C-alpha positions as a printed Julia matrix, in Angstrom:
409×3 Matrix{Float64}:
 -22.64  57.56   -5.58
 -25.98  55.71   -6.43
 -25.76  55.41  -10.44
 -28.93  54.89  -12.42
 -26.97  52.95  -15.56
 -23.95  50.94  -15.98
 -22.41  50.72  -19.75
 -20.71  47.65  -20.37
 -18.51  47.4   -22.91
 -15.76  44.82  -23.78
 -13.26  45.42  -26.21
  -9.98  44.35  -28.37
  -7.55  45.93  -30.7
 -10.31  48.84  -31.85
  -8.65  51.8   -30.22
  -9.44  54.4   -32.87
 -12.95  53.7   -32.83
 -12.9   53.32  -29.41
 -11.72  56.71  -28.87
 -15.2   57.86  -30.67
 -17.08  55.56  -28.7
 -15.82  56.89  -25.38
 -16.38  60.65  -26.77
 -19.93  59.82  -27.55
 -20.37  58.89  -23.98
 -18.93  62.11  -22.97
 -21.96  63.64  -25.32
 -24.44  62.01  -23.58
 -27.33  64.31  -22.76
 -28.46  64.32  -19.23
 -31.23  62.32  -17.96
 -31.19  63.16  -14.13
 -28.43  60.87  -12.96
 -25.23  59.49  -12.63
 -24.16  56.91  -14.83
 -20.68  54.78  -15.11
 -18.55  53.18  -17.98
 -17.16  50.12  -17.41
 -14.37  48.67  -19.76
 -12.36  45.51  -19.97
  -9.67  45.17  -22.44
  -9.69  41.38  -23.96
  -6.11  41.35  -24.25
  -5.64  43.74  -27.17
  -2.14  44.01  -28.69
  -2.26  47.66  -29.71
  -2.36  50.91  -27.29
  -5.65  50.23  -26.02
  -4.58  49.24  -22.09
  -2.17  52.24  -22.14
  -4.99  54.4   -23.26
  -7.38  53.06  -20.87
  -5.13  53.27  -17.72
  -4.55  57.12  -18.42
  -8.19  57.85  -19.33
 -10.07  60.43  -17.24
 -14.02  61.66  -17.45
 -15.73  64.56  -16.08
 -19.18  63.25  -17.23
 -19.36  59.73  -15.91
 -17.64  57.3   -13.4
 -14.91  55.47  -15.54
 -13.17  52.33  -14.84
 -11.05  49.95  -16.98
  -9.99  46.08  -16.1
  -7.8   44.27  -18.12
  -7.88  40.44  -19.02
  -5.49  37.56  -21.26
  -7.64  37.65  -24.32
 -10.38  34.82  -23.45
 -13.09  36.38  -25.45
 -15.94  38.73  -24.96
 -18.0   36.64  -22.94
 -15.71  36.83  -20.08
 -15.02  40.34  -20.7
 -18.92  41.34  -20.24
 -18.51  39.35  -17.01
 -15.99  40.8   -15.59
 -17.74  44.41  -16.62
 -20.75  42.88  -15.44
 -19.65  41.76  -11.67
 -18.0   45.37  -11.26
 -21.43  47.48  -12.22
 -23.3   49.1    -9.69
 -26.22  50.61  -11.74
 -29.51  49.89  -11.12
 -29.73  49.12  -15.47
 -27.21  47.88  -17.34
 -26.78  48.7   -21.03
 -24.81  46.2   -23.0
 -22.93  47.69  -25.59
 -19.56  47.19  -28.06
 -16.82  49.21  -28.55
 -17.82  49.8   -32.04
 -20.97  51.28  -30.97
 -21.14  54.8   -31.14
 -23.86  56.19  -29.18
 -26.41  58.55  -30.32
 -26.28  61.36  -27.88
 -29.94  60.44  -26.42
 -28.55  57.04  -26.42
 -29.22  56.62  -22.48
 -31.43  59.05  -21.57
 -33.6   57.11  -24.01
 -32.88  53.86  -22.31
 -33.73  55.06  -19.21
 -36.96  56.68  -19.77
 -37.94  53.71  -21.74
 -37.53  51.55  -18.34
 -39.3   54.44  -16.62
 -42.5   54.7   -18.25
 -43.11  51.44  -19.66
 -41.71  49.39  -16.77
 -39.98  47.4   -19.6
 -38.23  44.54  -18.41
 -35.49  44.19  -21.26
 -35.22  47.28  -24.14
 -33.72  46.76  -27.22
 -32.56  49.72  -29.2
 -31.43  50.0   -33.08
 -28.42  49.62  -34.99
 -27.28  51.41  -37.63
 -24.15  51.79  -39.89
 -21.86  54.15  -38.91
 -21.74  56.7   -42.23
 -18.01  56.36  -41.88
 -18.15  52.6   -42.33
 -17.77  52.3   -45.78
 -20.95  50.38  -46.63
 -21.48  48.25  -49.1
 -24.22  45.98  -50.23
 -23.14  43.21  -48.05
 -23.72  45.17  -44.99
 -26.94  46.37  -46.12
 -28.02  42.6   -46.88
 -27.09  41.55  -43.58
 -28.71  43.74  -41.55
 -31.34  44.03  -44.65
 -33.42  41.57  -45.77
 -30.94  38.84  -44.69
 -31.24  39.72  -41.32
 -27.81  37.43  -40.92
 -26.36  40.01  -38.59
 -29.69  42.28  -37.15
 -33.52  41.68  -38.03
 -34.5   45.46  -37.45
 -35.81  44.89  -41.37
 -38.31  42.95  -40.03
 -39.1   44.98  -36.87
 -41.79  47.54  -35.86
 -41.48  49.73  -32.87
 -42.92  48.02  -29.68
 -42.68  45.15  -30.96
 -42.48  42.35  -28.35
 -39.3   40.51  -29.37
 -37.91  36.75  -28.4
 -34.62  35.58  -26.88
 -33.11  35.46  -30.54
 -32.82  39.44  -30.88
 -31.19  39.72  -27.15
 -28.32  41.86  -29.18
 -25.53  43.05  -27.1
 -24.66  45.9   -28.99
 -27.91  47.99  -27.89
 -29.61  46.22  -25.23
 -30.53  47.5   -21.34
 -31.73  45.18  -18.66
 -32.45  45.67  -14.96
 -29.04  44.44  -13.51
 -30.71  42.31  -10.6
 -32.64  40.8   -13.09
 -29.51  39.27  -15.19
 -27.5   38.48  -11.66
 -29.97  36.15  -10.71
 -28.91  33.89  -13.04
 -26.38  31.04  -11.95
 -23.87  31.79  -14.85
 -23.66  35.4   -17.34
 -22.14  35.12  -20.67
 -21.11  31.24  -21.29
 -17.55  31.11  -21.88
 -17.77  27.61  -23.77
 -18.87  29.69  -27.01
 -15.3   29.77  -28.13
 -15.55  31.6   -31.43
 -17.82  34.76  -32.76
 -22.03  33.8   -32.1
 -24.64  32.67  -29.93
 -23.13  33.54  -26.53
 -25.4   36.56  -26.61
 -28.43  34.91  -27.33
 -27.98  31.92  -25.6
 -27.71  34.11  -22.2
 -31.07  35.6   -23.49
 -32.47  32.1   -23.52
 -31.47  31.28  -20.11
 -32.85  34.49  -19.2
 -36.43  34.62  -20.62
 -36.96  31.58  -22.45
 -39.68  31.59  -25.08
 -41.16  34.4   -24.2
 -41.66  37.79  -26.55
 -40.29  40.13  -23.74
 -37.76  42.02  -25.36
 -39.2   45.63  -26.6
 -37.74  47.18  -29.35
 -37.44  50.87  -29.46
 -36.25  52.0   -32.91
 -35.44  55.77  -31.64
 -32.8   54.28  -29.56
 -29.83  54.76  -31.9
 -26.52  52.91  -31.46
 -24.25  53.74  -34.59
 -22.37  50.55  -35.85
 -18.47  52.01  -36.81
 -17.53  48.25  -38.56
 -17.11  47.31  -41.97
 -17.57  43.64  -43.74
 -16.2   42.27  -46.75
 -18.1   39.33  -48.1
 -15.04  37.1   -47.21
 -14.74  38.45  -43.91
 -18.82  38.01  -43.28
 -18.65  33.78  -44.77
 -16.15  33.65  -42.22
 -18.18  35.26  -39.57
 -20.99  32.47  -40.64
 -18.74  29.82  -40.6
 -17.93  30.86  -36.78
 -22.28  31.23  -36.17
 -22.43  27.53  -37.6
 -20.13  26.27  -35.24
 -21.36  28.04  -32.19
 -24.9   27.03  -32.82
 -24.11  23.52  -32.29
 -23.17  24.4   -28.65
 -26.28  26.38  -28.73
 -27.76  23.59  -29.62
 -26.1   21.05  -27.24
 -27.08  23.19  -24.32
 -30.5   23.14  -25.2
 -31.69  20.79  -27.51
 -35.69  22.3   -27.86
 -34.2   25.48  -29.51
 -32.61  23.46  -32.49
 -35.82  24.32  -34.94
 -35.15  27.77  -34.68
 -31.36  28.01  -35.26
 -31.38  25.79  -38.59
 -30.62  22.19  -37.6
 -33.92  20.82  -39.5
 -32.74  22.5   -42.71
 -29.29  20.95  -42.17
 -30.79  17.41  -41.7
 -32.89  18.36  -45.7
 -29.88  19.39  -46.97
 -27.86  15.89  -45.65
 -30.69  13.92  -46.88
 -30.53  15.19  -50.14
 -26.89  13.87  -50.81
 -26.66  11.55  -53.62
 -25.43   8.72  -51.81
 -24.14   7.07  -54.62
 -21.52   9.49  -55.04
 -20.25   8.7   -52.04
 -18.44   5.37  -52.74
 -16.38   7.72  -54.92
 -14.48   9.41  -51.62
 -10.93   8.11  -52.64
 -11.45  10.63  -55.57
 -12.83  13.5   -53.72
 -10.39  16.42  -53.16
 -11.42  18.51  -49.94
  -8.75  21.44  -51.05
 -10.56  21.27  -54.57
 -14.02  22.26  -52.62
 -12.02  24.78  -50.48
 -10.73  26.38  -54.08
 -14.25  26.3   -55.46
 -16.03  28.05  -52.78
 -12.89  30.57  -52.62
 -13.17  31.47  -56.31
 -17.11  32.11  -56.06
 -16.35  34.18  -53.18
 -13.72  36.29  -54.57
 -16.08  36.6   -57.81
 -18.59  38.04  -56.1
 -16.46  40.19  -53.79
 -15.67  42.28  -57.01
 -19.49  43.05  -57.22
 -20.34  44.11  -53.54
 -21.13  47.89  -54.69
 -23.87  46.42  -56.31
 -27.24  46.82  -54.36
 -29.59  44.33  -56.18
 -32.01  41.46  -55.63
 -29.75  39.43  -57.48
 -26.73  40.06  -55.28
 -28.88  39.38  -51.91
 -29.69  35.74  -53.97
 -26.2   35.58  -54.2
 -25.58  36.4   -50.44
 -28.33  34.5   -49.47
 -26.71  31.29  -50.32
 -23.52  31.71  -49.59
 -24.31  32.93  -46.11
 -26.6   29.87  -45.78
 -23.47  27.55  -47.36
 -20.98  28.83  -44.68
 -23.3   28.72  -41.59
 -23.95  24.93  -42.71
 -20.14  24.16  -43.34
 -19.77  25.84  -40.05
 -22.27  23.47  -38.28
 -21.14  19.9   -40.28
 -17.16  20.91  -38.98
 -18.83  21.24  -35.59
 -19.87  18.26  -35.38
 -17.34  15.3   -35.32
 -19.48  12.77  -36.7
 -20.58  14.49  -39.6
 -16.97  16.03  -40.67
 -16.44  13.09  -43.6
 -19.79  13.38  -44.82
 -19.45  17.28  -45.25
 -17.03  16.42  -48.23
 -20.38  15.28  -49.99
 -22.99  17.77  -48.47
 -20.88  21.03  -48.89
 -21.22  20.48  -53.03
 -24.99  19.74  -52.33
 -25.23  22.84  -50.69
 -24.19  24.68  -53.41
 -25.87  23.44  -55.77
 -28.85  23.83  -54.21
 -28.32  27.35  -52.5
 -26.31  28.65  -55.08
 -26.53  27.46  -58.62
 -29.8   29.26  -59.2
 -28.59  32.78  -57.71
 -25.31  32.25  -60.04
 -27.11  31.54  -63.11
 -29.37  34.1   -62.66
 -26.55  36.78  -62.16
 -24.44  35.28  -65.42
 -27.78  36.11  -67.62
 -28.22  39.63  -66.5
 -26.25  42.34  -67.63
 -24.93  43.67  -63.9
 -21.53  41.76  -64.32
 -18.77  42.29  -66.69
 -16.93  38.5   -66.31
 -14.39  37.46  -68.44
 -15.74  34.11  -70.58
 -12.67  32.03  -68.68
 -14.21  33.23  -64.93
 -18.05  32.29  -66.53
 -16.76  28.93  -67.51
 -15.11  28.2   -64.62
 -18.46  29.09  -62.32
 -20.19  26.55  -64.87
 -18.05  23.59  -63.85
 -18.33  24.19  -60.49
 -22.34  24.4   -60.51
 -21.73  21.17  -62.85
 -19.44  19.25  -60.49
 -21.26  20.19  -57.1
 -24.83  19.05  -58.8
 -23.85  15.31  -59.25
 -23.61  15.07  -55.2
 -27.48  16.13  -55.14
 -30.09  13.76  -55.37
 -32.45  14.85  -58.3
 -35.14  12.49  -57.43
 -35.19  13.27  -53.43
 -38.32  15.0   -51.83
 -35.76  17.16  -49.83
 -34.0   18.49  -53.04
 -37.12  19.57  -54.81
 -38.26  21.09  -50.93
 -35.17  23.0   -50.67
 -35.27  24.11  -54.71
 -38.42  25.54  -54.12
 -37.35  27.02  -50.94
 -35.12  29.16  -52.97
 -37.68  30.11  -55.5
 -40.29  31.08  -52.69
 -37.84  33.06  -50.88
 -38.78  36.47  -52.14
 -42.51  35.68  -51.28
 -41.32  34.31  -47.86
 -39.87  37.4   -46.74
 -43.19  39.27  -47.73
 -45.08  37.09  -45.56
 -42.48  37.09  -43.01
 -43.33  40.9   -42.84
 -47.21  41.12  -43.11
 -47.08  38.37  -40.12
 -45.07  40.22  -37.96
 -46.65  43.18  -38.43
 -49.97  41.58  -37.79
 -48.35  40.05  -34.74
 -47.02  43.55  -33.34
 -50.56  45.0   -33.81
 -52.45  42.51  -31.38
 -49.75  42.94  -28.92
 -49.87  46.08  -29.03
 -53.58  45.89  -28.25
 -53.29  43.13  -25.54
């Protein structure tokens, strides 16, 4: 049978949501051709494999495969190797497609001869959406950058989101390797493949009406852990492709390192790494209580926290920087979190006890001594923090103008 589309999905321990996802593919509207769904179970410990082994569909051709837990990269590679469709749609087990999901992907390739089509991800209404989730897909853009996109915009490799993306199957099969399994934690294995596939060209086309519903929830703590993993995997990405380091945060990390107060480094024996960890956990736990608040103040806190954990992952992945991290991380708290936390504490948005307020002030004071206040890098980072809202508005304006020129030319 000739398939127009092959949908490839890795899955791991998400059976209740996976059932909803499969049902949504059963309900896909007709687009004039056949499609197949290929799922690879990445060693789930729940009943996923038993369910998939028995699954039958009257709407599409279905195949399921099982592997010992090795991560989504290997799972996707297996699924792609089994695919027979003219086009690949790469998605996730927690992405529930709209009814016209496949038909719109297919029409986009037919009508405009697009090379790579990116659809939009929105939160599923049952995902208990909090302000963390709104932030990471909104102004923060730590997960997806749809907040800054307009329909038809041409995008680079950093937007090769394997939650809702499609491309000609033959184009990806020309690569010597598919998804790189060296990425052993969450993050960057998809955009790294995108980089090998298209380089720095802006040829991913965004279609805002191709909707996938992300049935997933984050707490503040879980997204901080995600950012930490992403920071570690950024180092692997940079080691493989040094030329992209400026696009994934390495210049800012170097700027942060240069802001460390070198005098304090002589106090190494008195520094307790457990104390630093307790302090960061205290900050996360305090603001976990306020994830129901959707405000500019919380956005500033989230920006600082997620940047902190991203850089922490970077520092820990690079062996020559591990010992230095004990000085850099307090400096990062001082630069990225002192102003947002102080603004929050002077607002009427909290009901913290005086002991909690005092402890936050103590942490900020403790961390501030690790920052070289006379350093140009310190003032540069402080200015960046203050100008962040303006920078975001400028970015939106720039992308809008860029999209107009792309459409005209």
